[in-house]
Every structure is written in C-alpha cells, then in structure tokens.
PDB file of C-alpha atoms in Angstrom:
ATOM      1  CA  UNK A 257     144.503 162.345 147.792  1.00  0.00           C
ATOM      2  CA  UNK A 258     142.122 161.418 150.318  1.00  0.00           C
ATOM      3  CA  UNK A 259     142.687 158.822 152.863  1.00  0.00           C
ATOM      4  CA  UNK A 260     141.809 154.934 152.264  1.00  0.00           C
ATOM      5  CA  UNK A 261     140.517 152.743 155.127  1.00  0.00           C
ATOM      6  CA  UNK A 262     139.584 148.956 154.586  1.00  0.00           C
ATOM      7  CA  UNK A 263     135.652 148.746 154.728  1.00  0.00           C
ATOM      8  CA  UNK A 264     134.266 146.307 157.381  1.00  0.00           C
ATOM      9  CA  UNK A 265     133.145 143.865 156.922  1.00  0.00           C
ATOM     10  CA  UNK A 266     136.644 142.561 154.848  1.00  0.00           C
ATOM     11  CA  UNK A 267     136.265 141.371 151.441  1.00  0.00           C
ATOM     12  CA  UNK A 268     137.662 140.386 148.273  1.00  0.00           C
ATOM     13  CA  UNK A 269     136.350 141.141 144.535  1.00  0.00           C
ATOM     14  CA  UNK A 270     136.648 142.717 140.869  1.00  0.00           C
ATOM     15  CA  UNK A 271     137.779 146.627 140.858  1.00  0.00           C
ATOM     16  CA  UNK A 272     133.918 147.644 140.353  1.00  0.00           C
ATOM     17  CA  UNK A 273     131.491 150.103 141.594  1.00  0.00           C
ATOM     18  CA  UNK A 274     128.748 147.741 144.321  1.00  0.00           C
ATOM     19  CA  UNK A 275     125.819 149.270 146.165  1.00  0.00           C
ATOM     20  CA  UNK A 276     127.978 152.866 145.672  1.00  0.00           C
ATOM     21  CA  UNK A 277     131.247 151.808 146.892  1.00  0.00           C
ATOM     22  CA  UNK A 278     134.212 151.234 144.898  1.00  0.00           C
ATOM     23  CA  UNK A 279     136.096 148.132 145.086  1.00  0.00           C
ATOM     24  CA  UNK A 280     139.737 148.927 144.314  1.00  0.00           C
ATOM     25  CA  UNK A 281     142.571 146.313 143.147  1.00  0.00           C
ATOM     26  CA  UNK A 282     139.855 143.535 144.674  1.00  0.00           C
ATOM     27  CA  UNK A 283     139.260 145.032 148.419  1.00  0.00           C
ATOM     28  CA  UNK A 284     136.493 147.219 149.520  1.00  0.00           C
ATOM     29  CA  UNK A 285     137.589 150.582 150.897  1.00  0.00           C
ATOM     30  CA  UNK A 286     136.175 153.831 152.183  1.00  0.00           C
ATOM     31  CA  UNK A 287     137.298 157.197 152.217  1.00  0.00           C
ATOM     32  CA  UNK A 288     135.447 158.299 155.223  1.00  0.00           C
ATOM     33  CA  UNK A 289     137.098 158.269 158.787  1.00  0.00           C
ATOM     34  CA  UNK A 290     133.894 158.190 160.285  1.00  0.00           C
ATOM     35  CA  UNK A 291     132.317 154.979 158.652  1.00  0.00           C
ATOM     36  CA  UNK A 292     136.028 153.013 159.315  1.00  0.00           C
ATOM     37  CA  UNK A 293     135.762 154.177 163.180  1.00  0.00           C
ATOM     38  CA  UNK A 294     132.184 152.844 163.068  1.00  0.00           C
ATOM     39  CA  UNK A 295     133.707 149.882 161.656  1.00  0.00           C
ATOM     40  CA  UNK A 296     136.451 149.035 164.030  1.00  0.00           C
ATOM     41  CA  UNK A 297     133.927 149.699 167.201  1.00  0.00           C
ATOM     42  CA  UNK A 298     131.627 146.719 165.790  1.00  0.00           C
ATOM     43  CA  UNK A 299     134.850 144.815 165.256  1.00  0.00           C
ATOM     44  CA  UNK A 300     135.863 145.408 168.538  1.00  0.00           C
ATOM     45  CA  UNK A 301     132.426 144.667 169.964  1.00  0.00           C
ATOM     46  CA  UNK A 302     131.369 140.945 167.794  1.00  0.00           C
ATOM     47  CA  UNK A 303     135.570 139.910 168.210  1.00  0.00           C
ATOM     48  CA  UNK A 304     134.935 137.624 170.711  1.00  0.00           C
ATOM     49  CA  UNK A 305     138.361 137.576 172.789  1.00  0.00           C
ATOM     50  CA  UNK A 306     140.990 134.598 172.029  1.00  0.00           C
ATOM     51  CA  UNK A 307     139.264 134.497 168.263  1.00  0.00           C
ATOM     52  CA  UNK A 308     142.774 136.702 167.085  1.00  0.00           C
ATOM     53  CA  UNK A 309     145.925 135.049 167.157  1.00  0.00           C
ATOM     54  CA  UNK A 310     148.092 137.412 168.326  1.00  0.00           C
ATOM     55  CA  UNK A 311     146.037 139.521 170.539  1.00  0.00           C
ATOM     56  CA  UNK A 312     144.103 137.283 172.616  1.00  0.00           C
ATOM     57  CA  UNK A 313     142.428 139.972 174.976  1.00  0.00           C
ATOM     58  CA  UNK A 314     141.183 141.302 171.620  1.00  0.00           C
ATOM     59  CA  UNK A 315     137.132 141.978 171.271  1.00  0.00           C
ATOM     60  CA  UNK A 316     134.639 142.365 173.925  1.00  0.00           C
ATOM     61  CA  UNK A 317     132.398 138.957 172.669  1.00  0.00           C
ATOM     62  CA  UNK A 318     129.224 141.002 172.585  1.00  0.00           C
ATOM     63  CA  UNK A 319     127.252 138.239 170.596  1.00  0.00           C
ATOM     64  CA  UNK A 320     127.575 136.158 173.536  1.00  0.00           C
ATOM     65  CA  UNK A 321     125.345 138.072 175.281  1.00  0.00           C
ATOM     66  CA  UNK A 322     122.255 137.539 173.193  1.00  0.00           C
ATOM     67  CA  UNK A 323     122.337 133.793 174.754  1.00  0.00           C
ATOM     68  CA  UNK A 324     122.796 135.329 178.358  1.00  0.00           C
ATOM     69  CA  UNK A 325     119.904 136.309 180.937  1.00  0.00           C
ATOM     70  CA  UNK A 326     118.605 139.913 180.588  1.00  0.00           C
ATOM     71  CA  UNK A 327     118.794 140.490 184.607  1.00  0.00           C
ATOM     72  CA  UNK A 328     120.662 143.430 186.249  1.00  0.00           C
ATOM     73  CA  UNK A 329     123.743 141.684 187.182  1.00  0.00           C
ATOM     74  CA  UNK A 330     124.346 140.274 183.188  1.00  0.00           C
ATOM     75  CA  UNK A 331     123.635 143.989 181.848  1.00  0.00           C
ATOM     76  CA  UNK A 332     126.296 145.422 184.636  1.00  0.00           C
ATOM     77  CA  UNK A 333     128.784 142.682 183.467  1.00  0.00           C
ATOM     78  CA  UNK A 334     128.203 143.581 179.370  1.00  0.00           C
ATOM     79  CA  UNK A 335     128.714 147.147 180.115  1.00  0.00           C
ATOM     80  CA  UNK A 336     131.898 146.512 182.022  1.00  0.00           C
ATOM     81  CA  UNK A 337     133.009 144.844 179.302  1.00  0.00           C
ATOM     82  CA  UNK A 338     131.899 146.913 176.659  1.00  0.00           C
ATOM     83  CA  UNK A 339     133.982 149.493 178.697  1.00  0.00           C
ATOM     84  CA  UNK A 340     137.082 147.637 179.175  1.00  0.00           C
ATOM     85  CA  UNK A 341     137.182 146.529 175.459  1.00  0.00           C
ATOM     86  CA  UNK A 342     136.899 149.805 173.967  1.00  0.00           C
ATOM     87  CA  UNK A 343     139.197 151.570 176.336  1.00  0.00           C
ATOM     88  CA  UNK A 344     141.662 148.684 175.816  1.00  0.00           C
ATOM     89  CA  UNK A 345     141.657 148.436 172.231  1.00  0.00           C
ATOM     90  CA  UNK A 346     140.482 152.069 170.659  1.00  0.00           C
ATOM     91  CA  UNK A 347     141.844 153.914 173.367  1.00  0.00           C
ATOM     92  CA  UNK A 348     144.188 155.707 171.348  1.00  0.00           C
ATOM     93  CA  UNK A 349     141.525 156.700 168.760  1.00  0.00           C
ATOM     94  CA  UNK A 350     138.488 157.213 170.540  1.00  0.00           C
ATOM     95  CA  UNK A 351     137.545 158.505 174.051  1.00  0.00           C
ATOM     96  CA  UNK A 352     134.441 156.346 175.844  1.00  0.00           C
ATOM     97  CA  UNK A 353     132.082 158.898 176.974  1.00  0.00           C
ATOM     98  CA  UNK A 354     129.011 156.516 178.089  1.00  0.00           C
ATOM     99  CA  UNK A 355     127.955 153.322 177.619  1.00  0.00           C
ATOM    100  CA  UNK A 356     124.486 153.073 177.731  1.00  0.00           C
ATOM    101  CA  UNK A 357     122.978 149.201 178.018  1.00  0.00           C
ATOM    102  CA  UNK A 358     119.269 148.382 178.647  1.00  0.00           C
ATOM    103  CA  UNK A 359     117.873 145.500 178.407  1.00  0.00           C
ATOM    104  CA  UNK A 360     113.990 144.691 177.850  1.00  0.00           C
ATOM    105  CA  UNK A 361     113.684 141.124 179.270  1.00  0.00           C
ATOM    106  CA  UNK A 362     109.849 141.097 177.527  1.00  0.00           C
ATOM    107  CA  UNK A 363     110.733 141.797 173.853  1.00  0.00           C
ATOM    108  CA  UNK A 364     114.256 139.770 174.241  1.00  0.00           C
ATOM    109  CA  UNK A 365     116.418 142.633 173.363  1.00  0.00           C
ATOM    110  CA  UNK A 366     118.923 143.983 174.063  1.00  0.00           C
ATOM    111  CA  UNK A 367     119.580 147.972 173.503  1.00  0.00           C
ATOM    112  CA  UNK A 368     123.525 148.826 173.319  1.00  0.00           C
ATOM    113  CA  UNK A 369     124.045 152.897 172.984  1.00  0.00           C
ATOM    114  CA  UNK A 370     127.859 154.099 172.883  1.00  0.00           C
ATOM    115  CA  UNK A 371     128.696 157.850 173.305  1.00  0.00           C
ATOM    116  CA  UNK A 372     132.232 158.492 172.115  1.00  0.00           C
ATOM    117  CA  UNK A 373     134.838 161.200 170.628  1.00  0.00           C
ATOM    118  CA  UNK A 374     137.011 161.115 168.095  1.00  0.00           C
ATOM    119  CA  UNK A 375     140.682 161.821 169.824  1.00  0.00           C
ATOM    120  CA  UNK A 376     141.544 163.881 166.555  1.00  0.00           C
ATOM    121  CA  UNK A 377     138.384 166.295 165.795  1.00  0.00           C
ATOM    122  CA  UNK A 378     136.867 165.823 169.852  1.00  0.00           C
ATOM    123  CA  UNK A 379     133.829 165.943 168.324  1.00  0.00           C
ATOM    124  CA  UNK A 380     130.554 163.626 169.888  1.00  0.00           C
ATOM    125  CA  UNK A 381     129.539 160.578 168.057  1.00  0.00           C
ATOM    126  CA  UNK A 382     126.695 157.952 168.847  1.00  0.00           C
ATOM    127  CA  UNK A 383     126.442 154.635 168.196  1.00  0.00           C
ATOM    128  CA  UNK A 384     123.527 152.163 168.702  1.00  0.00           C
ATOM    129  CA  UNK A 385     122.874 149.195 168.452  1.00  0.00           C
ATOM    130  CA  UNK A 386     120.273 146.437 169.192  1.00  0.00           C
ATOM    131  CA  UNK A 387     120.941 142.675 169.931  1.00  0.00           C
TER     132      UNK A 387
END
C-alpha cells in the first residue's frame, strides 16, 4: 500500500471522489510525496510565525510581504527569511539550494523561486511562486 499524506490545504468532507482526488473517511489525502512536500513548503511560507500554538518560530509570514515596500533592503530581508524558515522547519526533509526573490516595483509583484532537494531521492525540485 502506498503512502497517505494529508492534502493542503486541510479539510473535512464525505468519502467521495472531488476534482480527481479521493476524500477518504472525511479528509483529503494524496498519495504523492511530491505534491505533500509542495504542500508543507507553502505552509511553511503563508504560517505567519506565533499563528501555531506550540511552535511559535513556526512559518516564515510571507503574506506580509505583499503590504511591504518592493526596495532592495525588504527583498534581502524576505529572502533571509525565506531561508531561515525553511532551513528551520524542513530541514530534515528538504535541502535549500537557492532562493531566488525579485521584485518588480512597476507591476507590484513579487516573484518568489525556491530551488530545493528532496533529502531522500537528492533529486532537484523548483518551486515558484508570485505574490
């Protein structure tokens, strides 16, 4: 039997097939490692820190920054945290290769790019995102 992960975000329901996923005794779960690491890297990045009661250093806060100031010293300070959290919090699963964070002050964005490896398989993995 394959492995089971809880599917992020968390939620409750009837044991049916939704959008290709099946809900099992009321809680969405995948089977594939890949899409749960995904999921716990977006946890860790939209947790803002002191928002879990037991691990108050938890979560990087990343959704503050779409209020912040696109200048150099605010990107600096995201990746830095973006860093910290990952390495803090995944460290035992995944290994931070680069975190990639530009910002274009015209458009209001924000472009978030996080190179990683699996600790198990070592193979590289991608993520992007923009805020």
């Amino acid at each position: 039997m394959t492995e089971r992960f809880l599917l992020q975000p968390f939620r409750h329901g009837a044991s049916t097939e939704v959008a290709g996923r099946q809900l099992f005794n009321g809680l969405a779960l995948t089977d594939d490692p890949d899409r749960h690491l995904k999921d716990k890297i977006l946890a860790v990045l939209f947790t803002a820190p002191g928002e879990r009661v037991n691990q108050p250093r938890f979560g990087v806060g990343l959704n503050r920054a779409v209020f912040d100031g696109l200048d150099e010293l605010t990107v600096a300070a995201v990746e830095f945290r973006i860093t910290e959290g990952l390495r803090r919090d995944l460290g035992g699963e995944i290994e931070v290769q680069d975190i990639s964070v530009t910002a274009q002050p015209a458009a209001g964005e924000l472009l978030l790019s996080v190179r990683y490896r699996r600790r198990t398989d070592r193979l590289p993995r991608n993520l992007e995102i923009e805020l």
